Amino acid sequence: MTAVSPNVANRLERLPMTRYQRMLFGIIATAWFFDSMDLGIMTFVLGSIKAEMGLSTAQAGMLASSSFLGMFLGAAIAGMLADKYGRKPVFQWSMIFWGVGSLACGLSQNVEQLMAFRVLLGFGMGMEFPIGLAMVSEIVPAKSRGRYIAILEGFWPLGFISAGILTYLSLDYIGWRGIFIALSIPALFVFVIRRWVPESPRWLEEAGHNDRAEQVTTAFEHKVIQANGGQALPSPLPPTPCEKLKRGALFAQLWQGQYARRTLMLWMLWFFSLLGYYGLTTWLGALLQQAGYEVTKSVTYTIYISLAGIPGFIFSAWLLEKWGRKATMILMLFGSAGCAFIYGHVATSQAPVAQLIGAGLCMQFFMFGMWSVLYAYTPELYPTRTRSTGAGFASSIGRLGSLFGPLLVGFILPWTGHAGVFTLGAISFSIAALVVIALGVETKGRSLEEVSA
């Protein structure tokens, strides 16, 4: 047997951040971007599908929620598979599932088929999100980890905005079916993942594949040296002791010791955050149309509003390393709650368009900032052995919120109007903030192994 380091983490953490790590990050972020386009497209085409198929608000809510049922299943299953079989193969399969699902959506002939294929598409997307988080968190050093995961989440608003632009430019020409077919093509990016992205050396060591862990880590170090102009690497950091979980089912380990409190916090945080977010954003375009705005204007206004997500995630990425994860999460959640409440009242008062867009910009600024912290914070709270499982189940519980949010809107909209819908979102964000205040822990500047010590 080849002699190996007893702690791969001490070798990875001392590496400088170079263009090699940024290249790997860019590949994962590109896949994330394409995935986000597929998820965000329903915001822009739901109104058109509703009108073409003659759906009621309840039926439209069920259609909007169908992908989240798939995400609920995909996130939970993929997390456990990635902790057992590795990050890379599961990440590749996720892209195949959402690519096939998007293509099938474009070929669907009725709402029942469309719902079923949105579940398949959502299954692939649900698989990808927790695995992408684990992969980035395990290759980026602690001093840069929060910022890069926050930037990774920033590809979600970019994908969302791009989905809106694609809809604006092509809806009149190829229809919503053609848009779904077009969005299946980026799944071919799976071949880039297969060729260039290595398996996580942290996972390899944890899984007992010591020879391969040594091989991948050594290759990683050599590429960093090349990218850093041939400069020698600093000596490895001392191995960091970390808490050893009892052997057993991966799910059961999420509820051992200190991880029980963290798991409870994350499940509640994800559930209420996503209930509020998707309950509002999935319906943004359709709500504007119902308020009297024509389809083209509703899509345009939604794109304008979404532009605030770019400075939102940039600000959040900066604040993560200045304030820390917990304080930034609380700020973004309470900011989302306040702005959602204001937007709901502006949208129902026939206020000038400038006020509508201004309130929407503030709301999206905080909501996309919230996403950046949510994705940066979650994988840091678990050890390597259960990182994907923990992130996967947290994301999966969040997808229950994503599932219920649009459904609730579809049912309460006729009774409460727009103001009631956005008040529901504000309450959800506030509950999530209170959960973080009560149960959250800080992880800023600490290695993944220190957080689990």
XYZ file of C-alpha atoms in Angstrom:
453
model
C 0.000 0.000 0.000
C 1.163 3.510 -0.767
C 1.935 5.650 2.265
C -0.530 8.541 2.422
C -1.190 11.576 4.552
C -3.560 10.767 7.396
C -5.358 14.058 6.739
C -5.872 15.323 3.191
C -7.504 18.467 4.576
C -4.212 19.740 6.043
C -2.712 19.657 2.548
C -5.663 21.299 0.805
C -6.134 24.090 3.342
C -2.583 25.417 2.932
C -2.912 25.806 -0.856
C -3.061 29.321 -2.295
C -6.146 30.152 -4.342
C -5.050 29.989 -7.995
C -6.583 29.896 -11.450
C -6.732 26.097 -11.205
C -9.229 26.137 -8.329
C -11.045 29.002 -10.035
C -11.245 26.926 -13.222
C -12.824 24.029 -11.325
C -15.169 26.459 -9.630
C -16.097 27.969 -12.999
C -17.001 24.564 -14.446
C -19.257 23.716 -11.478
C -20.761 27.217 -11.530
C -21.549 26.929 -15.253
C -23.516 23.732 -14.654
C -25.257 25.523 -11.771
C -26.113 28.414 -14.132
C -27.764 26.138 -16.699
C -29.657 24.365 -13.942
C -30.891 27.693 -12.576
C -32.201 28.705 -15.984
C -34.335 25.565 -16.128
C -35.675 26.173 -12.635
C -36.332 29.883 -13.119
C -38.042 29.602 -16.497
C -41.413 28.723 -14.946
C -41.623 32.222 -13.449
C -41.692 33.661 -16.964
C -43.811 31.094 -18.834
C -46.365 30.123 -16.164
C -48.738 32.882 -17.233
C -48.576 31.779 -20.873
C -49.080 28.095 -20.000
C -51.987 29.014 -17.716
C -53.677 30.977 -20.496
C -53.024 28.412 -23.259
C -54.231 25.421 -21.253
C -57.039 27.264 -19.464
C -55.753 26.392 -15.991
C -57.313 27.604 -12.770
C -55.107 29.326 -10.197
C -55.060 26.098 -8.161
C -53.988 24.054 -11.203
C -51.315 26.611 -12.075
C -50.056 26.402 -8.509
C -49.816 22.619 -8.767
C -47.896 22.923 -12.049
C -45.525 25.485 -10.540
C -44.917 23.187 -7.572
C -44.410 19.957 -9.529
C -40.681 20.475 -10.110
C -40.201 20.937 -6.366
C -41.631 17.490 -5.696
C -38.850 16.126 -7.908
C -36.294 18.328 -6.150
C -37.452 17.009 -2.772
C -36.751 13.442 -3.892
C -33.572 14.253 -5.821
C -31.886 16.225 -3.056
C -32.431 13.575 -0.384
C -31.377 10.648 -2.556
C -28.392 12.384 -4.164
C -26.924 13.469 -0.837
C -26.739 9.923 0.466
C -25.482 8.565 -2.865
C -22.733 11.200 -3.018
C -21.543 10.380 0.500
C -21.485 6.689 -0.369
C -20.283 6.630 -3.990
C -18.629 10.010 -4.507
C -19.496 13.544 -5.582
C -18.514 13.413 -9.242
C -20.676 10.538 -10.592
C -23.817 11.812 -8.865
C -23.194 15.330 -10.171
C -22.982 13.979 -13.728
C -26.185 11.966 -13.428
C -28.009 15.028 -12.122
C -27.300 16.863 -15.364
C -28.584 13.957 -17.443
C -31.855 13.852 -15.497
C -32.622 17.561 -15.805
C -31.611 17.636 -19.472
C -33.955 14.761 -20.364
C -36.687 16.284 -18.179
C -36.464 19.673 -19.897
C -36.621 18.059 -23.341
C -39.662 16.009 -22.320
C -41.406 19.158 -20.987
C -41.078 20.720 -24.402
C -42.647 17.641 -26.016
C -45.533 17.299 -23.532
C -49.059 17.376 -24.962
C -51.153 18.168 -21.879
C -50.833 19.527 -18.365
C -50.604 16.048 -16.812
C -47.585 15.175 -18.936
C -46.034 18.571 -18.269
C -46.388 18.093 -14.516
C -44.850 14.616 -14.682
C -41.869 15.805 -16.709
C -41.380 18.820 -14.430
C -41.031 16.287 -11.593
C -38.295 14.516 -13.574
C -36.563 17.814 -14.348
C -36.812 18.791 -10.685
C -35.334 15.445 -9.633
C -32.171 16.250 -11.587
C -31.997 19.790 -10.259
C -32.519 18.577 -6.715
C -29.608 16.183 -7.168
C -27.244 18.849 -8.448
C -27.593 21.605 -5.858
C -26.289 19.820 -2.696
C -23.547 18.033 -4.634
C -22.296 21.256 -6.198
C -22.149 22.805 -2.724
C -20.161 19.902 -1.314
C -17.718 19.895 -4.231
C -16.933 23.606 -3.989
C -16.701 23.610 -0.185
C -14.216 20.702 -0.288
C -11.792 22.181 -2.854
C -11.711 25.828 -1.732
C -9.635 26.775 1.381
C -11.433 28.073 4.464
C -10.253 31.653 3.964
C -12.063 31.833 0.618
C -14.780 29.193 1.023
C -17.681 31.397 2.095
C -17.052 33.943 -0.631
C -16.834 31.354 -3.401
C -19.938 29.452 -2.355
C -21.797 32.758 -2.162
C -20.561 33.567 -5.670
C -21.669 30.101 -6.792
C -25.161 30.936 -5.619
C -24.823 34.190 -7.556
C -25.077 32.138 -10.720
C -28.696 31.485 -9.730
C -29.835 35.118 -10.283
C -27.741 35.203 -13.449
C -29.519 32.058 -14.643
C -32.874 33.464 -13.553
C -32.298 36.722 -15.446
C -31.036 34.828 -18.492
C -34.197 32.704 -18.434
C -36.238 35.906 -18.487
C -34.232 37.343 -21.378
C -34.579 34.075 -23.306
C -38.340 34.168 -22.735
C -38.593 37.810 -23.787
C -36.656 37.221 -27.008
C -38.085 33.863 -28.061
C -41.524 33.271 -26.532
C -43.363 34.824 -29.483
C -41.359 32.726 -31.959
C -40.889 29.258 -30.474
C -43.394 29.264 -27.612
C -42.853 27.853 -24.155
C -42.344 24.333 -25.559
C -39.463 25.474 -27.740
C -37.885 27.219 -24.748
C -37.919 23.995 -22.710
C -36.356 22.082 -25.608
C -33.638 24.730 -25.991
C -32.851 24.520 -22.268
C -32.199 20.776 -22.528
C -29.143 21.309 -24.760
C -26.781 22.583 -21.994
C -27.005 19.151 -20.327
C -24.279 18.128 -22.791
C -21.951 20.092 -20.497
C -21.799 16.844 -18.502
C -18.893 15.798 -20.742
C -16.856 18.782 -19.504
C -17.500 17.731 -15.891
C -16.436 14.181 -16.711
C -13.188 15.319 -18.339
C -11.923 18.090 -16.076
C -13.385 17.894 -12.563
C -11.662 15.461 -10.139
C -13.351 13.542 -7.358
C -13.197 15.251 -3.969
C -9.971 14.107 -2.269
C -11.565 14.784 1.110
C -14.322 12.306 0.286
C -11.860 9.750 -1.073
C -9.890 9.757 2.162
C -13.011 9.635 4.320
C -14.328 6.707 2.267
C -11.077 4.786 2.749
C -9.770 5.114 -0.821
C -6.368 6.195 0.447
C -4.301 5.418 -2.655
C -6.656 7.340 -4.886
C -6.908 10.177 -2.355
C -3.118 10.482 -2.418
C -3.078 10.440 -6.219
C -5.788 13.087 -6.612
C -4.335 15.330 -3.882
C -0.833 15.149 -5.347
C -2.148 15.990 -8.823
C -4.151 18.849 -7.297
C -1.016 20.227 -5.615
C 1.033 20.000 -8.823
C -1.598 21.916 -10.796
C -1.749 24.603 -8.120
C 2.058 24.932 -8.263
C 1.913 25.306 -12.048
C -0.867 27.876 -11.805
C 1.099 29.744 -9.147
C 4.191 30.220 -11.336
C 6.117 27.254 -9.939
C 6.336 28.615 -6.397
C 6.836 26.003 -3.695
C 3.914 25.270 -1.438
C 4.002 26.084 2.272
C 4.321 23.205 4.699
C 1.073 21.349 5.411
C -0.942 22.550 8.354
C -1.073 20.266 11.399
C -3.856 17.687 11.113
C -7.050 18.983 12.681
C -8.828 16.561 14.976
C -12.530 16.326 14.280
C -15.428 14.692 15.990
C -15.828 11.036 15.083
C -19.409 10.053 14.508
C -20.654 6.642 15.432
C -20.886 4.317 12.469
C -24.368 3.717 11.192
C -26.878 4.939 8.652
C -25.916 8.313 7.178
C -29.302 9.817 7.996
C -29.063 8.749 11.641
C -25.674 10.472 11.939
C -27.323 13.825 11.226
C -28.998 13.531 14.630
C -25.945 12.589 16.719
C -24.416 14.999 19.231
C -24.093 18.621 18.140
C -25.404 17.813 14.674
C -28.957 17.293 15.930
C -29.263 21.006 16.778
C -27.691 21.996 13.472
C -29.955 19.682 11.492
C -33.066 21.024 13.207
C -31.967 24.593 12.539
C -31.184 23.937 8.880
C -34.400 22.068 8.184
C -36.529 24.874 9.598
C -34.390 27.543 7.902
C -34.631 25.868 4.497
C -38.340 25.092 4.786
C -39.514 28.594 5.680
C -37.000 30.407 3.456
C -37.984 28.437 0.373
C -41.694 28.542 1.177
C -41.458 32.334 1.192
C -39.156 32.653 -1.794
C -40.835 30.290 -4.243
C -44.310 31.176 -3.049
C -43.559 34.690 -4.293
C -41.144 34.452 -7.228
C -42.825 31.559 -9.053
C -45.937 33.700 -9.283
C -44.323 37.099 -9.937
C -45.056 37.192 -13.664
C -48.521 35.650 -13.356
C -49.452 38.025 -10.500
C -48.452 41.035 -12.574
C -50.547 39.741 -15.458
C -53.491 39.241 -13.135
C -53.028 42.796 -11.878
C -53.563 44.036 -15.419
C -50.082 44.091 -16.965
C -49.747 42.487 -20.392
C -47.490 39.442 -20.850
C -44.565 41.324 -22.407
C -44.563 43.980 -19.685
C -44.877 41.439 -16.879
C -41.834 39.545 -18.191
C -39.906 42.814 -18.653
C -40.726 44.074 -15.160
C -39.788 40.722 -13.614
C -36.420 40.851 -15.403
C -35.835 44.422 -14.169
C -36.686 43.394 -10.612
C -34.380 40.372 -10.791
C -31.387 42.529 -11.720
C -31.082 43.448 -8.036
C -30.043 39.858 -7.386
C -26.597 40.589 -8.842
C -25.565 43.292 -6.324
C -27.494 41.314 -3.700
C -25.311 38.219 -3.933
C -22.128 40.310 -4.356
C -22.898 42.255 -1.187
C -23.793 39.053 0.637
C -20.552 37.366 -0.492
C -18.559 40.292 0.911
C -20.543 40.470 4.139
C -20.134 36.738 4.776
C -16.425 37.176 5.464
C -16.840 40.501 7.297
C -19.792 39.832 9.578
C -19.987 36.068 9.421
C -22.635 33.635 8.227
C -25.133 33.955 11.076
C -25.425 37.751 11.178
C -25.602 38.024 7.386
C -28.295 35.338 7.225
C -30.432 37.190 9.780
C -30.046 40.500 7.949
C -31.012 39.020 4.583
C -34.048 37.203 5.984
C -35.468 40.198 7.829
C -34.699 42.396 4.814
C -36.576 39.936 2.576
C -39.530 39.935 4.963
C -39.835 43.713 5.133
C -39.423 44.275 1.399
C -41.848 41.464 0.470
C -44.513 43.052 2.668
C -43.958 46.471 1.068
C -43.927 45.058 -2.481
C -47.235 43.270 -1.947
C -48.962 46.495 -0.950
C -47.371 48.506 -3.761
C -48.407 45.909 -6.355
C -52.050 46.043 -5.250
C -52.365 49.823 -4.984
C -51.881 50.575 -8.680
C -48.821 52.615 -7.747
C -46.610 54.073 -10.488
C -44.419 51.544 -12.271
C -41.292 53.153 -10.800
C -42.509 52.378 -7.273
C -43.410 48.817 -8.257
C -39.969 48.169 -9.739
C -38.197 49.964 -6.860
C -39.945 47.845 -4.232
C -39.265 44.715 -6.283
C -35.577 45.574 -6.627
C -35.218 45.858 -2.846
C -37.066 42.567 -2.327
C -34.913 40.657 -4.814
C -31.706 42.228 -3.440
C -32.329 40.666 -0.035
C -33.817 37.398 -1.297
C -30.883 36.599 -3.584
C -28.515 37.655 -0.805
C -30.353 35.179 1.420
C -29.673 32.401 -1.078
C -25.940 33.142 -1.037
C -25.715 32.712 2.723
C -27.993 29.688 2.760
C -25.797 27.778 0.350
C -22.534 28.912 1.937
C -23.670 28.047 5.463
C -25.274 24.622 4.996
C -22.355 22.372 3.913
C -20.053 23.903 6.535
C -22.103 22.484 9.398
C -21.414 18.781 8.687
C -18.262 16.607 8.515
C -17.099 15.155 5.200
C -18.677 11.772 5.897
C -22.205 13.249 5.991
C -21.775 16.610 4.225
C -23.738 15.734 1.096
C -26.347 13.829 3.095
C -26.829 16.757 5.460
C -26.959 19.345 2.685
C -29.155 17.064 0.596
C -31.762 16.515 3.302
C -31.777 20.213 4.247
C -32.336 21.079 0.600
C -34.957 18.344 0.374
C -36.906 19.735 3.326
C -36.591 23.144 1.697
C -38.194 21.701 -1.427
C -41.220 20.817 0.662
C -41.450 24.537 1.363
C -40.956 25.166 -2.363
C -43.765 22.712 -3.050
C -46.212 24.203 -0.562
C -45.398 27.852 -1.347
C -46.797 28.068 -4.913
C -49.640 25.722 -3.934
C -50.648 27.958 -1.022
C -50.519 31.012 -3.258
C -52.799 29.330 -5.783
C -55.365 28.621 -3.064
C -55.196 31.826 -0.988
C -54.859 34.319 -3.842
C -58.619 34.439 -4.592
C -59.308 35.098 -0.900
C -56.535 37.421 0.257
C -55.367 39.094 -2.944
C -51.776 40.056 -3.698
C -51.190 41.704 -0.321
C -52.049 38.490 1.507
C -49.676 36.477 -0.686
C -46.714 38.733 0.064
C -47.623 38.911 3.752
C -47.371 35.104 3.811
C -43.871 35.417 2.345
C -42.886 38.034 4.932
C -44.052 35.813 7.798
C -42.103 32.838 6.410
C -38.847 34.818 6.154
C -39.309 36.183 9.686
C -39.765 32.699 11.163
C -36.588 31.543 9.397
C -34.647 34.503 10.844
C -35.816 33.734 14.374
C -34.714 30.108 13.972
C -31.181 31.228 13.018
C -31.058 33.613 15.991
C -32.031 30.808 18.372
C -30.080 27.843 16.966
C -27.420 29.089 14.533
C -23.649 28.754 15.048
C -20.871 30.792 13.414
C -18.406 29.175 10.987
C -16.535 32.170 9.535
C -12.796 31.613 9.004
C -12.784 28.044 10.338
C -11.788 24.970 8.345
C -14.453 22.339 7.720
C -12.666 20.051 10.160
C -12.577 22.724 12.911
C -16.323 23.332 12.587
C -16.886 19.622 13.232
C -14.383 19.381 16.095
